[in-house]
Amino acid sequence: MNKFPLSAVSKAFTLAAMTCSGSVIAEEVKQPQQPNIVVIMADDLGDWATSHHNQYVETPNLEYLSETGVRFENGMTPAPVSSAARASFHTGKMPSQHGVYDFLAEDPKYDADWLDGEKLLSERLQDEGYRTALIGKWHATTDSKEPIRGFDRWLSYDALEAGWKNQYLHSGTVLFSRDGENEEHTGIQAQFLTKETIKFIDEPSEKPFFVSLNYVEPHFPFEGLPERLVEKYRDIAHKVVSYGGNSVLEHMSAYTLVPSDHEEKLAQYLAAVTLLDEQVGQLIDGLEGRGLMDNTVIAFVSDHGLLMGQYGLYGKINASFPYNFYEETIRVPFIIKGPEGMVRQKQVRGEFVDILDLHTTIMELASNGKGYDTSYGPGKSLLPMMKGERVRDWRQYQFSERGNARMITNGHWKLVRYYNKKNEPIDHWYDLSNPMGEAYIAEPPRQAVQDTMTKALDEFFAQYSSDEYSGLNMWNMAYPNFTTEDIIKHELWN
């Protein structure tokens, strides 16, 4: 498997050199004891849309990461909506603990520090001696322009000035906020973010670095991707996701139905995936060229997945009513590459993992053996798995939530439990072994399975929710943190 080839610029970085008496001598890059850490988070990238799961999708650099690292084939999201998932990663907590559930619109009337009182991962890493940067999408609160606590460098967006859609442009002119000051960039946004990440890494410092690198690919709009990439997929898009199919759930709106130009939109989406993959290759090249890969951990994940025609829907959890937790929505790519001795190569692990585990893993890596406390959330360190060890006491279930909807799965059965205004449960069971997938709500499993899984669901949220922020209190939550009035008034909840 060939990874994306070294660019001419990256090759020039292969040796850090200095001239001495007419000769060029390679200069060793001083490595800190703690590893450098780069977390690449995609936006709306379902695991189904990578070459690991579809032969028509080109993601050679993700394959390279997997072959030289560990791929978790049961990577999932604790919250299938952007703001909630990102808030969970940065806090290490479930939405029912931190209180962010929905897409937080950047609008002056909604401006608030939704994570007030939470200590962020970036702050914890600064305490451990790291220099930190956020590059790209933030969206865990409502103001991306102002630098968030814990980050030494900040390059995000001014959506209040340019409008929320501007930040999602794959090409054209995007209004950024560099440490709170507006700055425009015209071109391919993903390539710009990669270059800015390398610039931060190049800043002289004795400290290890942490970069939260957040591309907007392959998020809507499904346009503006490089034609050289879109052209690859136009004739084969229908082989990736065919037109048609129906969900037993209602579609949320006309915008969540499969559009008439489905194949073009899907080709653009897949082109965005390949563009993103190219950036992974460029970043690896930059790190290798600087001699930094021997002490750098790279994690590649996504905030959540996306439906691109599956079950006749476009969108994520909010593509349907009630909210769905389809596999295409909750399953995400989850790959970690690191130095020899820290990561055993060519592993494919089957345990359930999510970005809360990544939060905890980063804390263990950063603590450098001094010990760390992440009892505030459900995440567990992945380091034993990264090293190739057999882990006997790992979780049997994976959980996810959005407001009054909670999910538990054991890989065979999936329970989505909705709570009405009286906190009475409404259960949807799905048999994931059914060839029809989740097209239909299944008959419940045998009683012992029902009892075990509902008990596990109740116990998990009894531990990882608060009275103030529990999703079961969604009826009193202000827009945009939860939902619209017409949804709240729906007869299902009454």
XYZ file of C-alpha atoms in Angstrom:
494
model
C 0.000 0.000 0.000
C 1.477 3.317 -1.042
C 0.697 6.367 0.988
C 0.199 9.739 -0.644
C 3.550 10.673 -2.212
C 5.845 13.239 -0.650
C 5.301 16.658 -2.104
C 8.250 18.678 -3.325
C 7.887 20.976 -0.333
C 7.743 18.057 2.086
C 10.844 16.493 0.555
C 12.685 19.733 1.139
C 11.960 19.331 4.837
C 13.371 15.816 5.027
C 16.630 17.024 6.582
C 16.957 19.957 8.924
C 20.332 21.074 7.674
C 22.932 23.705 8.308
C 25.938 24.666 6.216
C 29.315 24.211 7.869
C 32.576 24.665 5.912
C 30.704 24.066 2.681
C 29.093 20.821 3.890
C 25.511 20.061 4.912
C 25.117 18.393 8.294
C 21.781 16.942 9.467
C 20.600 18.633 12.618
C 18.889 16.379 15.130
C 15.533 17.638 16.341
C 15.530 17.599 20.126
C 12.702 15.386 21.331
C 10.794 15.959 24.571
C 10.023 12.975 26.810
C 6.297 13.478 26.490
C 5.015 12.680 23.002
C 3.757 15.329 20.655
C 0.061 14.774 19.959
C -1.987 15.637 16.878
C -5.708 14.879 16.821
C -7.239 15.137 13.353
C -11.009 15.385 13.572
C -13.088 15.153 10.414
C -16.599 16.555 10.156
C -19.517 14.260 9.231
C -17.254 11.419 8.091
C -18.898 8.044 8.491
C -16.661 5.005 8.668
C -18.596 3.616 5.713
C -17.031 6.314 3.477
C -13.422 5.132 3.725
C -11.471 2.564 1.740
C -11.499 0.271 4.761
C -15.186 -0.335 4.090
C -15.726 0.556 0.452
C -13.472 -0.403 -2.428
C -14.544 2.609 -4.507
C -13.396 5.230 -1.983
C -9.768 6.364 -2.156
C -8.194 6.995 1.257
C -4.641 5.615 0.919
C -3.247 7.729 3.750
C -5.795 6.408 6.217
C -4.764 2.945 5.079
C -1.142 3.920 5.720
C -2.030 5.159 9.215
C -3.742 1.830 9.881
C -0.848 -0.251 8.561
C 1.643 1.650 10.701
C -0.677 1.977 13.689
C -3.895 0.583 15.112
C -7.389 0.820 13.654
C -10.391 0.431 15.925
C -13.170 -0.992 13.776
C -15.827 -0.262 16.390
C -15.141 3.438 16.805
C -18.350 5.294 17.624
C -19.504 8.715 18.728
C -21.025 9.478 22.130
C -23.187 12.164 20.508
C -24.119 12.169 16.787
C -24.214 15.957 16.370
C -21.243 18.282 15.975
C -21.328 20.616 18.978
C -22.194 17.861 21.433
C -19.515 15.469 20.169
C -16.816 18.134 20.164
C -17.801 19.344 23.622
C -17.522 15.739 24.801
C -14.024 15.359 23.373
C -12.757 18.601 24.901
C -14.331 17.938 28.325
C -14.115 14.151 28.495
C -17.777 14.032 29.493
C -21.112 12.893 28.107
C -23.627 15.552 26.980
C -25.751 14.765 30.050
C -22.762 15.964 32.082
C -21.677 19.073 30.157
C -25.063 20.152 28.784
C -24.361 20.668 25.056
C -26.736 18.652 22.881
C -27.364 20.327 19.572
C -25.840 22.337 16.744
C -24.951 25.618 18.470
C -25.756 28.441 16.076
C -23.285 31.326 16.178
C -25.586 34.258 16.703
C -25.229 37.160 19.185
C -28.533 36.325 20.863
C -27.299 32.801 21.599
C -23.785 33.786 22.617
C -22.818 32.072 25.844
C -20.017 30.045 27.341
C -21.830 26.743 27.125
C -18.894 25.011 28.812
C -18.536 27.478 31.667
C -17.067 25.697 34.666
C -15.612 22.828 32.635
C -11.873 22.284 32.545
C -10.930 21.605 28.939
C -8.410 19.105 27.623
C -6.304 21.988 26.333
C -6.058 23.455 29.848
C -5.079 20.101 31.304
C -2.371 19.718 28.676
C -1.013 23.181 29.400
C -0.776 22.098 33.033
C 1.349 19.169 31.834
C 3.719 21.505 29.990
C 2.327 21.348 26.453
C 1.995 24.182 23.983
C -1.406 23.919 22.374
C -3.200 24.956 19.206
C -6.667 24.693 17.761
C -6.704 24.803 13.966
C -10.039 24.821 12.133
C -13.458 24.049 13.536
C -14.259 24.554 17.224
C -18.075 24.607 17.505
C -18.237 23.332 21.076
C -19.581 26.758 22.110
C -21.180 29.615 20.160
C -18.251 31.925 19.459
C -15.367 30.604 17.389
C -13.783 34.027 16.901
C -12.491 34.488 20.430
C -9.682 32.139 21.484
C -10.887 29.533 23.940
C -9.038 29.007 27.219
C -6.192 26.552 27.123
C -5.027 27.240 23.563
C -1.790 29.119 22.894
C -2.642 29.449 19.200
C -6.111 29.830 17.736
C -7.136 29.669 14.097
C -10.873 29.229 13.727
C -13.680 31.258 12.135
C -15.637 34.458 12.557
C -19.070 33.046 11.814
C -20.764 35.992 13.513
C -19.350 38.258 10.816
C -19.382 35.962 7.780
C -22.370 33.734 8.554
C -22.268 30.140 9.701
C -22.069 28.643 6.192
C -18.850 30.509 5.350
C -16.703 28.286 7.561
C -17.836 25.197 5.645
C -16.667 26.396 2.228
C -14.233 23.869 0.796
C -12.888 26.480 -1.623
C -13.236 30.215 -2.105
C -12.805 32.937 0.511
C -13.226 32.003 4.164
C -13.116 34.489 7.040
C -10.863 33.145 9.778
C -10.055 34.358 13.256
C -6.358 34.177 14.071
C -6.022 34.635 17.816
C -9.121 36.858 17.741
C -8.178 38.949 14.701
C -9.991 38.554 11.380
C -8.087 37.157 8.433
C -9.311 36.073 5.006
C -7.964 33.165 3.014
C -8.856 32.294 -0.565
C -8.136 28.842 -1.928
C -8.659 25.261 -0.784
C -9.446 25.567 2.910
C -8.186 22.102 3.903
C -4.767 22.743 2.386
C -4.531 26.049 4.250
C -5.265 24.373 7.595
C -2.566 21.770 6.961
C 0.034 24.451 6.224
C -0.978 26.402 9.329
C -0.568 23.281 11.438
C 2.987 22.832 10.153
C 3.694 26.499 10.913
C 2.647 25.989 14.521
C 4.763 22.860 14.814
C 7.744 24.835 13.471
C 7.533 27.486 16.188
C 10.711 27.195 18.286
C 9.994 25.657 21.671
C 11.351 23.080 24.104
C 7.798 22.031 24.949
C 5.921 19.129 23.368
C 2.993 20.207 21.201
C -0.685 19.322 21.064
C -2.688 20.220 17.963
C -6.443 19.880 17.666
C -6.723 19.930 13.861
C -10.325 20.136 12.721
C -11.146 20.006 9.023
C -14.668 20.779 7.818
C -14.507 18.018 5.228
C -16.672 16.251 4.203
C -19.445 18.419 5.721
C -22.085 20.155 3.586
C -22.040 22.039 1.165
C -21.545 19.293 -1.380
C -19.916 21.588 -3.904
C -16.661 23.429 -4.473
C -14.386 20.402 -4.222
C -11.453 20.072 -6.653
C -12.770 18.857 -9.991
C -9.858 16.408 -10.320
C -11.304 14.568 -7.301
C -15.013 14.917 -8.049
C -14.453 13.489 -11.518
C -13.147 10.267 -9.944
C -16.494 9.578 -8.318
C -19.211 10.786 -10.670
C -19.512 7.510 -12.556
C -19.223 5.267 -9.520
C -21.056 7.194 -6.789
C -24.131 4.988 -7.253
C -21.980 1.971 -6.371
C -21.124 3.511 -3.011
C -24.667 4.455 -1.971
C -27.480 3.630 -4.360
C -30.536 5.828 -4.776
C -33.552 4.661 -2.833
C -34.322 2.921 0.420
C -36.678 3.925 3.188
C -36.528 4.536 6.904
C -39.253 3.398 9.237
C -38.717 6.768 10.941
C -40.191 10.004 9.598
C -37.922 12.324 7.654
C -37.311 15.549 9.545
C -37.865 17.892 6.592
C -37.655 18.120 2.813
C -33.934 18.849 3.231
C -33.307 15.421 4.747
C -34.749 13.480 1.800
C -32.508 12.125 -0.952
C -32.208 14.944 -3.538
C -32.704 14.515 -7.274
C -28.994 15.200 -7.876
C -27.962 12.573 -5.335
C -25.078 11.156 -7.369
C -23.466 14.569 -7.882
C -23.752 15.439 -4.198
C -22.376 12.049 -3.217
C -19.482 12.474 -5.667
C -18.692 15.825 -4.017
C -18.890 14.238 -0.557
C -16.502 11.453 -1.547
C -14.169 13.968 -3.201
C -14.078 15.811 0.131
C -13.120 12.549 1.848
C -10.209 12.050 -0.552
C -9.149 15.705 -0.194
C -9.095 15.180 3.561
C -7.053 12.025 3.110
C -4.499 13.970 1.069
C -4.070 16.390 3.961
C -3.317 13.493 6.277
C -0.541 12.505 3.880
C 0.847 16.036 3.744
C 0.876 16.258 7.533
C 2.669 12.927 7.860
C 5.221 14.088 5.298
C 5.801 17.291 7.234
C 6.321 15.442 10.510
C 8.592 12.840 8.950
C 10.614 15.511 7.192
C 11.265 17.203 10.510
C 12.260 13.981 12.244
C 9.273 14.224 14.570
C 7.417 10.982 13.891
C 9.550 9.069 16.401
C 7.905 11.026 19.198
C 4.514 12.011 17.795
C 1.128 10.366 18.216
C -1.438 10.992 15.475
C -5.094 10.169 16.053
C -7.625 10.339 13.230
C -11.317 10.420 14.143
C -14.579 12.100 13.170
C -17.166 13.832 15.310
C -19.867 11.498 13.939
C -21.044 9.921 10.714
C -23.595 10.935 8.090
C -26.408 9.482 6.023
C -25.920 10.122 2.316
C -28.962 8.323 0.976
C -28.976 5.289 3.251
C -32.562 4.611 4.330
C -33.645 7.374 1.977
C -32.201 10.072 4.248
C -29.641 12.869 4.062
C -28.205 14.096 7.338
C -27.153 12.785 10.703
C -29.142 12.047 13.849
C -31.524 14.902 13.014
C -32.327 13.544 9.540
C -35.282 11.686 11.025
C -37.967 11.978 13.647
C -37.566 10.630 16.201
C -33.791 10.950 16.095
C -31.904 8.017 14.611
C -28.791 6.252 15.821
C -28.187 4.386 12.592
C -24.806 2.716 12.213
C -23.942 5.139 9.405
C -24.589 7.996 11.839
C -22.684 6.745 14.880
C -19.765 4.764 13.413
C -16.610 6.771 12.718
C -13.058 6.042 11.556
C -10.760 5.711 14.566
C -7.036 5.251 13.914
C -3.969 5.916 16.070
C -0.350 5.936 14.894
C 2.536 6.426 17.265
C 6.168 5.679 18.034
C 7.563 2.162 18.198
C 7.026 0.726 21.657
C 3.906 2.812 22.143
C 1.870 1.500 19.204
C 2.029 -2.001 17.795
C 1.604 -1.730 14.041
C -0.988 -3.340 11.768
C -3.530 -3.944 14.498
C -7.263 -4.065 13.909
C -9.066 -3.995 17.256
C -12.695 -4.943 17.811
C -13.391 -3.237 21.152
C -15.952 -0.444 21.421
C -14.138 2.909 21.600
C -15.057 6.578 21.311
C -13.568 10.065 21.585
C -14.005 10.042 25.367
C -11.463 7.220 25.406
C -9.218 9.333 23.192
C -9.479 12.185 25.723
C -8.388 9.838 28.512
C -5.606 8.329 26.403
C -4.178 11.759 25.681
C -4.134 12.509 29.394
C -2.211 9.304 30.096
C 0.306 10.085 27.360
C 0.759 13.639 28.625
C 1.126 12.678 32.282
C 4.396 10.891 31.444
C 3.907 8.335 34.199
C 3.025 10.877 36.904
C -0.574 9.725 37.057
C -3.732 11.509 35.984
C -7.391 11.748 36.953
C -10.178 11.349 34.408
C -12.799 9.990 36.775
C -14.963 12.911 35.650
C -15.994 10.945 32.540
C -16.484 7.413 31.213
C -13.392 7.340 28.985
C -10.742 4.663 29.405
C -7.148 4.742 28.244
C -6.487 2.985 24.940
C -2.756 2.698 25.604
C -2.815 -1.030 26.481
C -4.615 -1.747 23.204
C -2.267 0.522 21.295
C 0.606 -1.587 22.615
C -1.126 -4.754 21.441
C -2.089 -6.055 24.856
C -5.125 -8.196 25.501
C -7.628 -6.245 27.581
C -10.038 -8.414 29.535
C -12.154 -5.903 31.422
C -13.216 -3.624 28.553
C -16.801 -2.442 28.186
C -19.393 -4.737 26.612
C -21.608 -1.912 25.421
C -21.324 1.392 23.619
C -23.514 4.359 24.533
C -24.641 7.497 22.757
C -27.236 10.186 23.380
C -29.039 13.250 22.165
C -31.435 14.959 24.519
C -34.266 12.623 25.437
C -32.872 9.856 23.194
C -30.330 7.371 24.500
C -28.684 4.407 22.801
C -26.949 1.240 23.895
C -25.543 -1.478 21.630
C -23.655 -4.730 22.115
C -22.931 -5.101 18.404
C -25.826 -7.487 17.820
C -28.719 -5.703 19.459
C -29.246 -1.977 19.596
C -31.736 -0.272 21.875
C -32.748 3.321 21.219
C -34.794 4.550 24.156
C -36.757 7.778 23.914
C -38.329 9.449 26.939
C -41.556 11.425 26.679
C -42.441 14.430 28.813
C -43.422 12.147 31.687
C -40.039 10.391 31.427
C -41.786 7.244 30.250
C -39.598 5.115 27.947
C -40.403 4.420 24.307
C -38.158 1.610 23.083
C -36.962 0.857 19.555
C -34.960 -2.360 19.185
C -32.788 -3.110 16.160
C -31.303 -6.485 15.231
C -27.983 -5.586 13.606
C -27.580 -9.129 12.278
C -30.639 -8.650 10.057
C -29.688 -8.325 6.358
C -32.165 -5.423 6.146
C -30.051 -3.533 8.643
C -32.037 -0.921 10.548
C -34.732 -0.431 7.938
C -37.270 -1.808 10.382
C -37.763 -1.787 14.124
C -37.258 -5.351 15.323
C -39.181 -7.454 17.752
C -37.442 -7.158 21.118
C -34.857 -9.829 21.974
C -35.469 -12.409 24.672
C -36.319 -10.974 28.056
C -32.928 -11.664 29.611
C -31.207 -9.580 26.921
C -33.736 -6.775 27.353
C -33.254 -6.733 31.108
C -29.458 -6.778 30.927
C -29.202 -4.013 28.349
C -31.805 -1.699 29.894
C -30.114 -2.116 33.274
C -26.725 -1.270 31.745
C -28.237 1.796 30.047
C -29.796 3.020 33.292
C -26.633 2.440 35.309
C -24.431 4.220 32.785
C -26.514 7.391 32.726
C -27.059 7.288 36.480
C -23.295 7.687 36.754
C -22.635 9.990 33.795
C -25.352 12.621 33.936
C -26.194 15.513 36.215
C -29.493 16.878 37.449
C -28.756 20.195 35.761
C -27.701 18.900 32.346
C -29.467 15.566 31.936
C -30.954 15.185 28.478
C -34.205 14.134 30.083
C -34.662 17.803 30.973
C -34.593 18.804 27.300
C -38.068 20.280 27.472
C -36.678 23.195 29.471
C -33.539 23.740 27.386
C -33.197 26.920 25.376
C -32.893 26.958 21.601
C -30.496 26.422 19.868
C -29.112 23.968 22.405
C -31.919 21.607 21.823
C -34.628 21.825 19.259
C -37.561 23.679 17.756
C -40.955 24.209 19.300
C -42.767 22.062 16.732
C -40.627 19.055 17.643
C -41.239 19.547 21.356
C -44.994 19.661 20.726
C -45.008 16.463 18.643
C -47.654 13.984 19.736
C -45.040 11.268 20.347
C -43.762 13.162 23.381
C -47.188 13.982 24.723
